[in-house]
Coordinates of C-alpha atoms and ligand atoms in Angstrom, one line a residue:
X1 CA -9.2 -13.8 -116.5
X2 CA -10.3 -12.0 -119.9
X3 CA -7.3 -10.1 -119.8
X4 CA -4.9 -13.4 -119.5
X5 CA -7.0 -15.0 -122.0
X6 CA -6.7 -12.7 -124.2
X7 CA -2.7 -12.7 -123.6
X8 CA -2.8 -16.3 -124.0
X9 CA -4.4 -16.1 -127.6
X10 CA -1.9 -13.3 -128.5
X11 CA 0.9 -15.4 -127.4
X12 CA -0.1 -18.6 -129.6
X13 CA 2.3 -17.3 -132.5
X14 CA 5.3 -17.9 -130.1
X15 CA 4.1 -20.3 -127.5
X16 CA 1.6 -22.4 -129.7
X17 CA 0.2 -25.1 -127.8
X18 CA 2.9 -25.2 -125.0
X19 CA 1.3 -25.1 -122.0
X20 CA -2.0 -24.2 -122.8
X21 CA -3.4 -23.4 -119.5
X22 CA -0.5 -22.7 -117.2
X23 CA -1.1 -19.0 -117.2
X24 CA -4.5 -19.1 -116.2
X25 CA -3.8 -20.4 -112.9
X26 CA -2.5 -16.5 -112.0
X27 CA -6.6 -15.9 -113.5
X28 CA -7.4 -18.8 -110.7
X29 CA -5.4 -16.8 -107.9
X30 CA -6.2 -13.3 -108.6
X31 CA -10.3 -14.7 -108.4
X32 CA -9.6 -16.6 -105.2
X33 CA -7.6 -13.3 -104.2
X34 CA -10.1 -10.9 -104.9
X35 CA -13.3 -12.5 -104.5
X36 CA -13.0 -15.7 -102.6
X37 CA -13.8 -19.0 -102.6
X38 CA -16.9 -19.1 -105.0
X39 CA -15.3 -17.1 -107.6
X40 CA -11.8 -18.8 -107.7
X41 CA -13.8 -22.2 -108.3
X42 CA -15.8 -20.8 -110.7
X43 CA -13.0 -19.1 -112.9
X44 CA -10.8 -22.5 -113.1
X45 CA -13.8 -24.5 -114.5
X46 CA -14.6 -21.8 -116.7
X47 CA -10.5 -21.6 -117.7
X48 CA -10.9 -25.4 -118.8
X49 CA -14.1 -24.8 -120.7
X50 CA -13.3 -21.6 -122.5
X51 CA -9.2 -23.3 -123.4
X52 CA -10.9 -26.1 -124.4
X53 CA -13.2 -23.9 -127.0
X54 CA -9.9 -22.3 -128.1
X55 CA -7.3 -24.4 -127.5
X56 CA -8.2 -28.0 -128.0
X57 CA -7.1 -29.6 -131.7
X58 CA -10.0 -31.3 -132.3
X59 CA -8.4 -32.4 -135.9
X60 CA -5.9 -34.3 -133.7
X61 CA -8.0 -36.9 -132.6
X62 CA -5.0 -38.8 -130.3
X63 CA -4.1 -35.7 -128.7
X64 CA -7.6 -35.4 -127.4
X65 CA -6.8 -37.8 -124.5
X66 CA -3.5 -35.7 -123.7
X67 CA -5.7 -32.4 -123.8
X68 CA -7.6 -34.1 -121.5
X69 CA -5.2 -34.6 -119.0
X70 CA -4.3 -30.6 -119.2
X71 CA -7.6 -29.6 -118.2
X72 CA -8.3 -32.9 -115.5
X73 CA -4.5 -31.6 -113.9
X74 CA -5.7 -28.0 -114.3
X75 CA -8.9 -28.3 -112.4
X76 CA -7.1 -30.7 -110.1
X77 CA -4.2 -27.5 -109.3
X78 CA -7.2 -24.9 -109.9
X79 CA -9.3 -26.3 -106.6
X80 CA -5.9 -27.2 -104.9
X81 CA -4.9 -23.5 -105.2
X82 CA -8.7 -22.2 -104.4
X83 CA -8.7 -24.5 -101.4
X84 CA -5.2 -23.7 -99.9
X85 CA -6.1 -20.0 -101.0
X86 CA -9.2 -19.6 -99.0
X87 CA -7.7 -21.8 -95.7
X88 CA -5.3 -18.7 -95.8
X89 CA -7.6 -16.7 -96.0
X90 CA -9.6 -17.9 -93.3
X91 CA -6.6 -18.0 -91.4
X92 CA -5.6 -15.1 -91.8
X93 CA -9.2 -13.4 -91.4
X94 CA -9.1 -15.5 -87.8
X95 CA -5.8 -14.1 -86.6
X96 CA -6.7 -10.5 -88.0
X97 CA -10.1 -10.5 -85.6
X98 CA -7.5 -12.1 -82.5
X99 CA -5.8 -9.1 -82.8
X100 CA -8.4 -6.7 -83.1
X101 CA -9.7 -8.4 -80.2
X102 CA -6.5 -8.5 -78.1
X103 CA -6.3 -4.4 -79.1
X104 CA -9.6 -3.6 -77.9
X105 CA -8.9 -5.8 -74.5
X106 CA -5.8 -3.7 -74.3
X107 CA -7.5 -0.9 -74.3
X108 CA -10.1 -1.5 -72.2
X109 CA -7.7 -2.7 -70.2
X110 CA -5.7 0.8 -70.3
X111 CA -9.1 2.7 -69.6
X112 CA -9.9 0.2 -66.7
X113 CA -6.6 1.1 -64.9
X114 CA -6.6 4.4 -65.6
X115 CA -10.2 4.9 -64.0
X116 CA -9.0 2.7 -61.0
X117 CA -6.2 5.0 -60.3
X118 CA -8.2 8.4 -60.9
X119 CA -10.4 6.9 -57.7
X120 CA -7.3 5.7 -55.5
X121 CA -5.5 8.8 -56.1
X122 CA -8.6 10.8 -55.4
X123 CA -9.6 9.2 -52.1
X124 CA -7.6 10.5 -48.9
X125 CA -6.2 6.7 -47.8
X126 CA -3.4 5.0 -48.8
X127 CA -3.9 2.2 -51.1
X128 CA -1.6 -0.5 -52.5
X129 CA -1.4 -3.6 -53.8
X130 CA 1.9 -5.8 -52.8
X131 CA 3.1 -9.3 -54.4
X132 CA 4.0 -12.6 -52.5
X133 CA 7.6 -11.2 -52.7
X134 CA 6.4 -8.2 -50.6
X135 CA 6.9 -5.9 -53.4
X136 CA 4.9 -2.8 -54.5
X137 CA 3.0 -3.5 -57.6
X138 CA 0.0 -0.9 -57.4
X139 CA 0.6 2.7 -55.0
X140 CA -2.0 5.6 -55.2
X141 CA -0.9 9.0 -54.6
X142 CA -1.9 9.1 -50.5
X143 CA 1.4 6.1 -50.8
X144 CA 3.8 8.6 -52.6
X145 CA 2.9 11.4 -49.9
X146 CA 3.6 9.4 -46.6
X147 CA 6.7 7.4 -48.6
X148 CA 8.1 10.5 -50.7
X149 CA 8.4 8.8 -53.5
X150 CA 6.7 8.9 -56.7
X151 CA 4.4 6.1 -57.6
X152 CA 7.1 5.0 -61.0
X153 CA 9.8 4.6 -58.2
X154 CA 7.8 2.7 -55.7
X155 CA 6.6 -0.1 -57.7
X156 CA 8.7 -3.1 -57.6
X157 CA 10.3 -1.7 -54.3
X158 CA 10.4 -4.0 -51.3
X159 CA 8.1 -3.4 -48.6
X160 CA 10.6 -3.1 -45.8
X161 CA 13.4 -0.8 -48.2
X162 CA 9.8 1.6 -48.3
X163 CA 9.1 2.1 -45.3
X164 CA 12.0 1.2 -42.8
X165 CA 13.5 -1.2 -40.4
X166 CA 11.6 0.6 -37.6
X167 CA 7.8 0.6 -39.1
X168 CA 8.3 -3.2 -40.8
X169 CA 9.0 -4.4 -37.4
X170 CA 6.0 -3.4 -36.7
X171 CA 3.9 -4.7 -39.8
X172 CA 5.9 -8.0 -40.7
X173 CA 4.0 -10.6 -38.7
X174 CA 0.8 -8.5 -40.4
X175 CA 2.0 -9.0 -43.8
X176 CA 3.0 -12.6 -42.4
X177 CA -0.9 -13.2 -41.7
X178 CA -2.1 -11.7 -44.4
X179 CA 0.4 -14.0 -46.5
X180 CA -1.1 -16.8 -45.4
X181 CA -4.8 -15.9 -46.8
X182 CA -6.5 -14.3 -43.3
X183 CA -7.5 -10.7 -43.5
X184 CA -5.9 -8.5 -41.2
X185 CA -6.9 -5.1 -39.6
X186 CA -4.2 -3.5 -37.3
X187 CA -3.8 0.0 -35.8
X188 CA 0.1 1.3 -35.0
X189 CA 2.4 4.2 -34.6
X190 CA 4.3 5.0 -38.2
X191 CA 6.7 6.8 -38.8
X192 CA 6.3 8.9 -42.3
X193 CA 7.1 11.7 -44.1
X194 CA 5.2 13.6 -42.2
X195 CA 6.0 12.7 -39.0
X196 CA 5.4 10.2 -36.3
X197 CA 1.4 9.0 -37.1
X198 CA -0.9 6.9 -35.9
X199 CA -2.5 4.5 -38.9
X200 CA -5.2 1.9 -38.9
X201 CA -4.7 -0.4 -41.6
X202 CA -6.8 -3.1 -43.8
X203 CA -4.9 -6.0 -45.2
X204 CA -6.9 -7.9 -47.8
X205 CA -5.1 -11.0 -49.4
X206 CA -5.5 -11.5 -52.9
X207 CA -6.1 -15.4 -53.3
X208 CA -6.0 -17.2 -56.7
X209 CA -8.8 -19.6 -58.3
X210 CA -5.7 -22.5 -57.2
X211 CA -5.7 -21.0 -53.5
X212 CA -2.3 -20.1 -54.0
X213 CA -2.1 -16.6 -52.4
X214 CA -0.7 -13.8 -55.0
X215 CA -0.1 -10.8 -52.4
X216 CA -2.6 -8.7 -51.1
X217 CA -4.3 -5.1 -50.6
X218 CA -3.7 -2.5 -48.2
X219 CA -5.6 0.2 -47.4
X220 CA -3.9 2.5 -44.8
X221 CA -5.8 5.6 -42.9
X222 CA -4.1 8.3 -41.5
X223 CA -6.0 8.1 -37.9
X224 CA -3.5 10.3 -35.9
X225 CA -6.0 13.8 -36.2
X226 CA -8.7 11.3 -34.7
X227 CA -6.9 9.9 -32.3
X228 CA -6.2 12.9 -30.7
X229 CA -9.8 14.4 -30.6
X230 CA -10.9 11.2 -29.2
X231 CA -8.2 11.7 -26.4
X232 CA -8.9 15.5 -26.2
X233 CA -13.0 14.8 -25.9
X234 CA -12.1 12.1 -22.8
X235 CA -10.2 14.9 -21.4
X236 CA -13.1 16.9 -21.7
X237 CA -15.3 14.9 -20.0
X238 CA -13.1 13.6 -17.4
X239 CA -12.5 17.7 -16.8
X240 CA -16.1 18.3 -16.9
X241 CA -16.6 15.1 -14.1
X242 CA -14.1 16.7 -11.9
X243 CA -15.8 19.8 -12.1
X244 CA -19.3 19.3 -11.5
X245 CA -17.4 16.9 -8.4
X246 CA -15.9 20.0 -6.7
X247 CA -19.1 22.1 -7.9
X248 CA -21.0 19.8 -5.6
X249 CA -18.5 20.5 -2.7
X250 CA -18.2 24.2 -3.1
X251 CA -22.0 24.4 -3.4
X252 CA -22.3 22.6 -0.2
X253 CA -20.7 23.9 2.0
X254 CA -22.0 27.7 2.3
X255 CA -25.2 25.9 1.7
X256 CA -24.9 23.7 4.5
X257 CA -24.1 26.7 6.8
X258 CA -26.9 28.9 5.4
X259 CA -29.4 26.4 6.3
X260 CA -27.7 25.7 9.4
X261 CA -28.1 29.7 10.4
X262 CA -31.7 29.9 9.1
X263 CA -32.6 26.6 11.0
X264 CA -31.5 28.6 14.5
X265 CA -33.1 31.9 13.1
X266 CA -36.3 29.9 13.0
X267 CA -36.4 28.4 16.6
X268 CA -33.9 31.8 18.1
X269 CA -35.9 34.3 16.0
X270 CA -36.6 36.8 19.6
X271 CA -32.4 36.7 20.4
X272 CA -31.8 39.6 18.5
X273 CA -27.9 38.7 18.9
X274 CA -28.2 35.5 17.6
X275 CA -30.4 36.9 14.8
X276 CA -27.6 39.0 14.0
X277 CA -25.0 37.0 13.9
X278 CA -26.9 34.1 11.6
X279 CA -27.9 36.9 9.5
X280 CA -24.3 37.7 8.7
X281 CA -23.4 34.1 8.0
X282 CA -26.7 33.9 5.5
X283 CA -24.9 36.9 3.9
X284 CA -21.1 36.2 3.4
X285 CA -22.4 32.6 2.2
X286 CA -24.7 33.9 -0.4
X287 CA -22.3 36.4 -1.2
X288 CA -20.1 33.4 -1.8
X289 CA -22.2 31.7 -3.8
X290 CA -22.8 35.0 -6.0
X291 CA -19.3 35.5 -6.6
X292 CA -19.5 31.4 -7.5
X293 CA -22.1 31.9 -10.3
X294 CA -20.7 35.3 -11.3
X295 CA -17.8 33.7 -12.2
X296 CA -19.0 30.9 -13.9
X297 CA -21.2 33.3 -16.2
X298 CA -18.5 35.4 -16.9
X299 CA -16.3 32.5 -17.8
X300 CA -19.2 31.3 -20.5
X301 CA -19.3 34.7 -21.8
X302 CA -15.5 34.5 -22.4
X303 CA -15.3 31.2 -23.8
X304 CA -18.9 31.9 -26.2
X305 CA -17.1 34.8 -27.4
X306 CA -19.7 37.0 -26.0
X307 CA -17.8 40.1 -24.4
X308 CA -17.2 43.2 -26.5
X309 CA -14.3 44.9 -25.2
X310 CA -14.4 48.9 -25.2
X311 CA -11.1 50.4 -25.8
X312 CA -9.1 52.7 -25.6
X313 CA -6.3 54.5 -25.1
X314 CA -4.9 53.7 -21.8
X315 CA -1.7 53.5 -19.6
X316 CA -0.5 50.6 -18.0
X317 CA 0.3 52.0 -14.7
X318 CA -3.3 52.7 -14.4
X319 CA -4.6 49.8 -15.4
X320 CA -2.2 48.0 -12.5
X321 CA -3.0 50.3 -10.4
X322 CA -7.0 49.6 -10.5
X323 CA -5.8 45.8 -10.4
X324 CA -4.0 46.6 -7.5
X325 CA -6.8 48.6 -5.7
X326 CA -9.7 45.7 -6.2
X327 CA -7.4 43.0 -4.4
X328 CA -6.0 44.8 -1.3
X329 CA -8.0 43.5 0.9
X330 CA -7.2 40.4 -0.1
X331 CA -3.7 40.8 1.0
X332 CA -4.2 42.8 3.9
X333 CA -6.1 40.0 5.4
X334 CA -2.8 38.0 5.0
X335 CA -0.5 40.9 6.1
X336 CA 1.2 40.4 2.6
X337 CA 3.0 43.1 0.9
X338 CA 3.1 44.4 -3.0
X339 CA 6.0 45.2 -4.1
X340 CA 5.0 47.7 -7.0
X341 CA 7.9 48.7 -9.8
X342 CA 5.3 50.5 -12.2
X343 CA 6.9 52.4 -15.2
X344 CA 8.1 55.9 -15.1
X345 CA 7.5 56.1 -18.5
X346 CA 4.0 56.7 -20.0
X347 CA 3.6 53.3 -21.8
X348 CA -0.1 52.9 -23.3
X349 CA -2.3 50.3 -24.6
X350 CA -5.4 50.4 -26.9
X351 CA -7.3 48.1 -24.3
X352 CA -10.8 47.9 -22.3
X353 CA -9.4 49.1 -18.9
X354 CA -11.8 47.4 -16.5
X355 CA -11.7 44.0 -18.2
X356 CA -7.2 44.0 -18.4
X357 CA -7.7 45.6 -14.4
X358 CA -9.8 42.3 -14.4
X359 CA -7.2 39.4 -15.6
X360 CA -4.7 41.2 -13.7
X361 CA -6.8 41.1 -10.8
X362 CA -7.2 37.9 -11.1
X363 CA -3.9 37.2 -11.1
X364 CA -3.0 39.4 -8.0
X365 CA -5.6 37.5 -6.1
X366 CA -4.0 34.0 -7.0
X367 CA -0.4 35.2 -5.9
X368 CA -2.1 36.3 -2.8
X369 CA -4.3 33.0 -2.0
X370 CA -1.7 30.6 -2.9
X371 CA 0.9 32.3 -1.1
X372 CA 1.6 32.8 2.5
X373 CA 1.5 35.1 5.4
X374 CA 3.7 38.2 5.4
X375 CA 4.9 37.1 2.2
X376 CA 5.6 39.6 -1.0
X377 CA 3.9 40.0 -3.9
X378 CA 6.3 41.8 -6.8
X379 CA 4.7 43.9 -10.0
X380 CA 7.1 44.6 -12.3
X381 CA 6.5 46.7 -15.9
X382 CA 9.0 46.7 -18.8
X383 CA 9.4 48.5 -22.0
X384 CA 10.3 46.5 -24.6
X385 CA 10.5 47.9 -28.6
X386 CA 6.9 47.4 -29.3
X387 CA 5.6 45.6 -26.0
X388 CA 4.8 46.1 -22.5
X389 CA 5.8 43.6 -20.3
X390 CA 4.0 43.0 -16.7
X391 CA 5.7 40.1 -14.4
X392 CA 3.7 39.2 -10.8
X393 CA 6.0 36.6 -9.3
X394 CA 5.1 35.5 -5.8
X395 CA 6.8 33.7 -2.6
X396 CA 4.0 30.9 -2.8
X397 CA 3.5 27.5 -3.6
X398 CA 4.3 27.4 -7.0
X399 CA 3.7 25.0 -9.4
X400 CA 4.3 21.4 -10.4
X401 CA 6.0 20.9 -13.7
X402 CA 3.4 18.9 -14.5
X403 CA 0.6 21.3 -14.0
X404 CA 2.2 24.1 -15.5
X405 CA 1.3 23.6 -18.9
X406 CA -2.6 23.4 -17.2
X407 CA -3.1 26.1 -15.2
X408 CA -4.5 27.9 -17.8
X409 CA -7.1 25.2 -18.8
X410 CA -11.2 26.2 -17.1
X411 CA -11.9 24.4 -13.7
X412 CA -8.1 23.4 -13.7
X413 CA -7.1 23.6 -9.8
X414 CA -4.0 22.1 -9.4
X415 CA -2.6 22.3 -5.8
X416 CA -5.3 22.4 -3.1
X417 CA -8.1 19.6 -2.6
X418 CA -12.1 20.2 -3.0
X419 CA -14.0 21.5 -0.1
X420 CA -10.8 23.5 1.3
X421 CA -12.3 26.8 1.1
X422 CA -8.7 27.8 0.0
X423 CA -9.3 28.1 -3.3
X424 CA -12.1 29.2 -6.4
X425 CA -13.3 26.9 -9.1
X426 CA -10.4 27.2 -11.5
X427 CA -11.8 29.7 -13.6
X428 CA -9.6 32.6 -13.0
X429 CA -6.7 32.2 -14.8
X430 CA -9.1 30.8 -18.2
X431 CA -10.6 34.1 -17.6
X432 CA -7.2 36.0 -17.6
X433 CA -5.6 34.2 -20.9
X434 CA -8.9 34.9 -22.7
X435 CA -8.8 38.6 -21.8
X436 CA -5.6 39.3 -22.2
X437 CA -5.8 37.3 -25.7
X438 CA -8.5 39.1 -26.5
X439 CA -6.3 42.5 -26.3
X440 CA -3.8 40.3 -29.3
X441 CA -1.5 39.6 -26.1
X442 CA -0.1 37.0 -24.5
X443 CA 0.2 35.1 -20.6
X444 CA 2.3 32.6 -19.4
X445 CA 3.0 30.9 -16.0
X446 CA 7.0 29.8 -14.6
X447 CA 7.3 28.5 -11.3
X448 CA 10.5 26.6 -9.9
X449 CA 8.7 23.5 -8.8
X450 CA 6.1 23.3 -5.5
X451 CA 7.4 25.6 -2.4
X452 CA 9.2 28.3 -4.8
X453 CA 6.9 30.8 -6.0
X454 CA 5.5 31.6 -9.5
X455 CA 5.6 34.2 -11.8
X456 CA 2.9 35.3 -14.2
X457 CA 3.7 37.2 -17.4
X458 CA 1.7 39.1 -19.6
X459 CA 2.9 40.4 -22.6
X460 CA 0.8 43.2 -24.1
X461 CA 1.3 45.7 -27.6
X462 CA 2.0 49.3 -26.9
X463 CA 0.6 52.4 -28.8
X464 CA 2.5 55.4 -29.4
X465 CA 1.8 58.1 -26.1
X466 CA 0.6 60.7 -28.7
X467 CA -2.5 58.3 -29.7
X468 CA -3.5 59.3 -25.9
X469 CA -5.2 62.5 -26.0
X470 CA -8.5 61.5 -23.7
X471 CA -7.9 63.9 -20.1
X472 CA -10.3 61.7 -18.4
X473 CA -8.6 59.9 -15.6
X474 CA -9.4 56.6 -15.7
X475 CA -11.0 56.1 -12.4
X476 CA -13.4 57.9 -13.9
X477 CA -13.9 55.8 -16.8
X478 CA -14.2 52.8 -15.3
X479 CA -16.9 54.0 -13.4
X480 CA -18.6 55.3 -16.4
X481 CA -18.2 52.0 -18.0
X482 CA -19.2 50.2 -14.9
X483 CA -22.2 51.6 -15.4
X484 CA -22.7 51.1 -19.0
X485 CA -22.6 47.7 -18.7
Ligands
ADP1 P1 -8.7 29.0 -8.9 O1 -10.0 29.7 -9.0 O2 -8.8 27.7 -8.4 O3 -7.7 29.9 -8.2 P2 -7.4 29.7 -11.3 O4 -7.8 29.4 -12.7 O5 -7.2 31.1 -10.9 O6 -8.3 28.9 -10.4 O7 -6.0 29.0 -11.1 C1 -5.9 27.6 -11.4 C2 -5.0 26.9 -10.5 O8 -3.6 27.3 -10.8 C3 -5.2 27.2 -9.1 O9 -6.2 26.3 -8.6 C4 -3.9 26.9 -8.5 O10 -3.7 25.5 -8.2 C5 -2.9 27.3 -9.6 N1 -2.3 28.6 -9.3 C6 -2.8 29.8 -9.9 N2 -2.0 30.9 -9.5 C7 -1.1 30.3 -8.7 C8 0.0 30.9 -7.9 N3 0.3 32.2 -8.0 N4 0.8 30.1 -7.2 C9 0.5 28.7 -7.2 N5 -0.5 28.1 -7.8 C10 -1.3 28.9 -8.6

């Protein structure tokens, strides 16, 4: 204000009285500018007093009125200009803190979504949020997965284009309900990227303040892996059921006739004959019973993991050959005959002797039980490049198609009813696939369908003949190892 004054006075030579106070309203501004209100009042009164000092002709005495009217209009433009000045200001100070206030929502905001979407991408469901057009507007990463589709692709997509004629068939009357404001849980076959799944899904609308409804959430679980255990655990039991079922009967009968035998020993005990013969039927049935529990302990040992196999080198021949020794009675009872094909080459295995001689026992003894009379029973033995191969096919009953894929499974017994006393407890062939698995080979059952015969194959990895240096026959070690055990 100094500074104009003092260009004002300067300025008198040329300007002289014109105007007087005209240039003091920039003094009037640049206060309201700088410092405000206050000051921007304060300089255009002090303008008028300090022009009056040094501008007013007092020696003019009419002119005193007209110098008057400069000052009154120059106060009168000085508060105009202070006034509009500071409702700019204000203005302006009101829309600057709007802003700043709309920034710091937007970033808050920003931080909010980016915070939701670090949780739904972390969590292992599928989570979206879909308009009242049915449209993606919100899909976590578990969405991209199962749709392929990266999460800038998906949104605005509709629901059905997504996921296919075939799945929205499925979910349309859902998505209708949830629509119309009821929350909706569903379970369903999908399927998605990965394949055909099963999904259990939570449809939550999202309703308005107006109860207009705006879309809705949907969190989707991948339920397939569960449903499967669930099925396999019912399974279980139902297996389990069946078995303690036929346990019962097999228990009961050699039981029943054990009791039977030492209920006539007790009132016959001076017939020596008849003492004799009950004597006999105590023993086979306890035997029976023996061989019942021996089974089912060796079968627990399997399946715990239990059994330490000793190996070594050893040929297959003779390992069939032991097999073939422990179930010859079996099939001389049934006048059955084994047709043996045994390798003439040496082919050896790194393998516990007695337990392989033991699943292929078991095997033997099956084709021999569920086969009949005078019927054959053929052993075959291939070299292949780096296996041996052992087929036992048999004239018997063979298999349904629909047990097949069963026979290996423990207490599975698939084509002879309880209490028959033509059959064991359908642990045999569990025992077999876990020893020969346990030797890194294979086993698997064919069979033409019920009334034409079965064959067994085992599949096992050969060693070179020179790895084979041990001279002791293998009779001999089994009996060692019998007895080590
Ligand atoms: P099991 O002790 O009842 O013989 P396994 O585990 O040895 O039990 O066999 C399971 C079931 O598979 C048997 O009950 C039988 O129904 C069927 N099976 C096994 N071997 C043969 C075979 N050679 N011919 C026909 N059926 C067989």
């Amino acid at each position: 204000m100094l500074a104009i004054f003092a260009l004002r006075i300067a300025l008198t030579p040329i300007m002289g009285s014109q105007a007087p106070l005209l240039p003091f309203i920039l003094a009037v501004l640049g206060a309201g500018i700088i410092g405000g209100f206050g000051p921007a009042i304060t300089a255009t009164f002090l303008v008028a007093l300090l022009a009056t000092l040094q501008f007013a002709d007092w020696s003019y005495g009419p002119n005193a009125v007209a110098w008057l009217g400069h000052v009154t209009f120059f106060i009168a433009i000085g508060t105009s200009v202070t006034v509009i000045l500071h409702r700019l200001q204000v203005a302006m100070r009101a829309q600057q803190h709007a802003v700043s206030l709309a920034r710091a929502a937007e970033t808050k905001a920003a931080d909010s979504e980016a915070q939701l979407r670090l949780v739904a991408d972390g969590v292992p469901v599928s989570i979206c949020y879909v308009d009242a057009e049915r449209r993606y507007r919100f899909t976590n990463r578990r969405a991209s997965e199962w749709f392929k589709k990266p999460t800038h692709q998906l949104q605005g997509l509709e629901v059905r284009e997504v996921v296919g004629e075939e799945n929205y068939s499925r979910i349309s009357s859902k998505i209708d309900d949830v629509l119309a404001g009821h929350a909706v849980k569903f379970s369903a076959p999908m399927s998605l990227a990965l394949g055909l799944r099963h999904i259990s899904a939570y449809y939550v609308p999202d309703v308005a303040p107006d109860g207009r409804v705006r879309g809705f959430f949907e969190l989707v679980d991948d339920v397939t892996e569960r449903i499967h255990a669930e099925a396999e655990l019912r399974a279980t039991a139902r297996q389990r059921d069946q078995f303690l079922a036929m346990l019962a009967h097999e228990l009961r009968n050699p039981l029943q006739s054990i009791r039977f035998a030492t209920d006539l020993l007790r009132g016959q005990g001076s017939d020596l004959a008849m003492v004799r013969r009950n004597v006999e039927v105590v023993h086979k049935h306890t035997a029976a019973l023996t061989r019942l529990v021996d089974e089912l302990l060796e079968v627990t040992r399997v399946t715990h993991g239990t059994i330490r196999l000793r190996k070594q080198a050893v040929s297959i021949n003779d390992v069939l050959r032991n097999a073939l020794e422990s179930v010859r009675p079996t099939f001389k009872l049934k006048h059955q005959t084994i047709n043996g094909n045994l390798s003439d080459e040496t082919l050896m295995l790194d393998a516990d002797p007695l337990r392989l001689s033991q699943a292929f026992g078991n095997i033997l003894a099956n084709a021999a039980q569920y086969s009949p009379a005078d019927s054959v029973v053929s052993v075959s033995v291939e070299a292949a490049i780096a296996e041996v191969i052992v087929r036992i096919s048999d004239q018997g009953l063979g298999i349904a198609p629909g047990d097949l894929p069963h026979v290996f499974d423990l207490f599975m017994r698939a084509n002879h009813s309880f209490g028959d006393g033509n059959g064991g407890i359908g642990v045999g062939l569990t025992l077999a696939k876990k020893l020969v698995e346990l030797h890194g080979g294979r086993i698997d059952a064919q069979s033409d369908g019920p009334g034409r015969g079965s064959v067994f194959t085992v599949r096992l990895a050969r060693i070179s003949p020179e790895a084979t240096k041990d001279p002791t026959p293998l009779l001999h070690k089994l009996e060692r190892d019998k007895n080590l055990r």
